[in-house]
C-alpha positions as semicolon CSV with decimal commas, in nm:
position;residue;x (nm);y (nm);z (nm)
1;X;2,891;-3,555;-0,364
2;X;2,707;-3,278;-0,537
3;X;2,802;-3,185;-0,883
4;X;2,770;-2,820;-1,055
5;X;2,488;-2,972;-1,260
6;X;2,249;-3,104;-0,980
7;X;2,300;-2,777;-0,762
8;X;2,113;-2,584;-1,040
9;X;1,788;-2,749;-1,033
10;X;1,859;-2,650;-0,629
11;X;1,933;-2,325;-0,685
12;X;1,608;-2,258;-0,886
13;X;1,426;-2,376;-0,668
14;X;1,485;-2,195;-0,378
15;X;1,486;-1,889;-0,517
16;X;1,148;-1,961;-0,653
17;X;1,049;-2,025;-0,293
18;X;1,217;-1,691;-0,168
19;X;1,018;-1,474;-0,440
20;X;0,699;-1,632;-0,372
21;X;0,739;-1,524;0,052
22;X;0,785;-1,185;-0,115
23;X;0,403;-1,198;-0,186
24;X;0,095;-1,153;0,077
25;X;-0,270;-1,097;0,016
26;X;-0,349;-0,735;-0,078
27;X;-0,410;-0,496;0,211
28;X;-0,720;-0,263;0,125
29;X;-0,784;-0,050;0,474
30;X;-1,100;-0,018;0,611
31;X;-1,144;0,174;0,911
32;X;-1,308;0,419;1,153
33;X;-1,180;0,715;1,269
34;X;-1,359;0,917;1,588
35;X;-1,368;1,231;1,382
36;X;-1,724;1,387;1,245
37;X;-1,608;1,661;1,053
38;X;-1,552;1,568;0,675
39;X;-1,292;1,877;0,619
40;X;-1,091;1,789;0,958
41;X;-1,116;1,401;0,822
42;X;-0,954;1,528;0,458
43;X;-0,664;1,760;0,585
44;X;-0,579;1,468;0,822
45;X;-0,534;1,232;0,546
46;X;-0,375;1,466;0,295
47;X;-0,137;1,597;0,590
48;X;-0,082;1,143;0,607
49;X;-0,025;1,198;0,206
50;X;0,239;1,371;0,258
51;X;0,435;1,275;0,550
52;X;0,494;0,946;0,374
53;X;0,551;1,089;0,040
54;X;0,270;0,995;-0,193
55;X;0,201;1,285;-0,438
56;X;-0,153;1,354;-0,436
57;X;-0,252;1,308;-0,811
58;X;-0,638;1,390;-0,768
59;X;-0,798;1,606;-0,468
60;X;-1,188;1,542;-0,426
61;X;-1,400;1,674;-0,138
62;X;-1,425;1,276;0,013
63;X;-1,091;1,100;-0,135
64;X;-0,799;1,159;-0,294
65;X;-0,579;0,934;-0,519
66;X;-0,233;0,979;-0,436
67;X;0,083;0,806;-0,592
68;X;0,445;0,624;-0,427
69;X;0,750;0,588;-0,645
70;X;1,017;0,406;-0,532
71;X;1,266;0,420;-0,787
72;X;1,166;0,468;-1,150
73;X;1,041;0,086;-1,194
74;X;0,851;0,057;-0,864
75;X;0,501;0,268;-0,742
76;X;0,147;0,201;-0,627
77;X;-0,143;0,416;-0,693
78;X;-0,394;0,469;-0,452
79;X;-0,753;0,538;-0,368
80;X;-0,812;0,705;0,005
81;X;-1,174;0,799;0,031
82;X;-1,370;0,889;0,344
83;X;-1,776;0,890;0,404
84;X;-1,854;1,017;0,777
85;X;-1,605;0,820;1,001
86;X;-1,498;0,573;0,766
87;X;-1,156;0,589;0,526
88;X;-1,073;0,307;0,317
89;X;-0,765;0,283;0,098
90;X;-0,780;0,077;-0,209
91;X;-0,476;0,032;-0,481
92;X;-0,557;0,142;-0,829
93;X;-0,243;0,072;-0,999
94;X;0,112;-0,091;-0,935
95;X;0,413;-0,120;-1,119
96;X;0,709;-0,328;-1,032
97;X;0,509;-0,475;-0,682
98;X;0,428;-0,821;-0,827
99;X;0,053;-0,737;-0,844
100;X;-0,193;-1,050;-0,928
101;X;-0,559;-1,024;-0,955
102;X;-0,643;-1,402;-0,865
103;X;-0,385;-1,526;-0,593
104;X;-0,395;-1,890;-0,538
105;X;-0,736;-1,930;-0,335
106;X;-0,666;-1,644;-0,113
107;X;-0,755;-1,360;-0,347
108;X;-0,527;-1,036;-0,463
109;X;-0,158;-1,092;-0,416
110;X;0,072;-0,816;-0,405
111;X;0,491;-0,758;-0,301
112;X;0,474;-0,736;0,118
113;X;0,619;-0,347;0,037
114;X;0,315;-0,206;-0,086
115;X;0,120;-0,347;0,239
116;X;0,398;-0,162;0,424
117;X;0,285;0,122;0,263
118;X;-0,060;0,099;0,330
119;X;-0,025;0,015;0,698
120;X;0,240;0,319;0,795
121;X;-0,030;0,505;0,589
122;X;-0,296;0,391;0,800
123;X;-0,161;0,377;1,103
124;X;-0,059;0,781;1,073
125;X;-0,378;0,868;0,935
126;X;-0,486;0,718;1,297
127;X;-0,212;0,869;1,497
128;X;-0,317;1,228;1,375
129;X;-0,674;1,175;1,396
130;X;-0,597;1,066;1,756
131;X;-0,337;1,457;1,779
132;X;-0,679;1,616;1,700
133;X;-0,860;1,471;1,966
């Protein structure tokens, strides 16, 4: 029979489990786009920007850095830049995502939202390169 005391050890325990599946290595894009013109390539990923709500912070003639709040305790900051037919995204900044430098032997490790992020970003980035085709 279980008592009130030995459940709490239990208890702790799992939920330490369930935050740490929370985690995943950090996603930082990568990709190539079949699109040669640099000024098509940035109103494609501003026009991304803001479909999915990031406010563009800083507009450069090959990247932007763009921000996501979720709530006043939760946002990313971002880093899309593009050189010929490549766009990368890279996080600057997080606050409320769980964000660790040194993950245990697996590098970066970040809340499984801001990946979410960065994939939907990607993958429309894609989808309206592919519109302009």
């Amino acid at each position: 029979m279980c008592t009130k005391r030995s459940l709490i050890p239990l208890i702790f325990l799992l939920c330490l489990a369930l935050s740490a599946c929370t985690q995943q290595p950090l996603l930082s894009p990568s990709f190539n786009i079949p699109m040669n013109n640099p000024k098509r390539v940035h109103e494609v990923i501003r026009e991304a920007l803001v479909r999915r709500s990031w406010v563009i912070i800083k507009n450069e003639p090959s990247a932007f850095e763009a921000e996501y709040k979720r709530g006043p305790q939760i946002s990313a900051r971002i880093r899309v830049q593009h050189a010929g037919s490549n766009v990368s995204i890279r996080l600057l900044d997080s606050s409320g995502l769980n964000y660790q430098p040194v993950g245990t032997g697996q590098g970066p490790m970040i809340h499984r939202t801001y990946n979410n992020w960065v994939t939907k970003l990607e993958r429309d980035i894609q989808m309206l390169v592919g519109a302009q085709l």
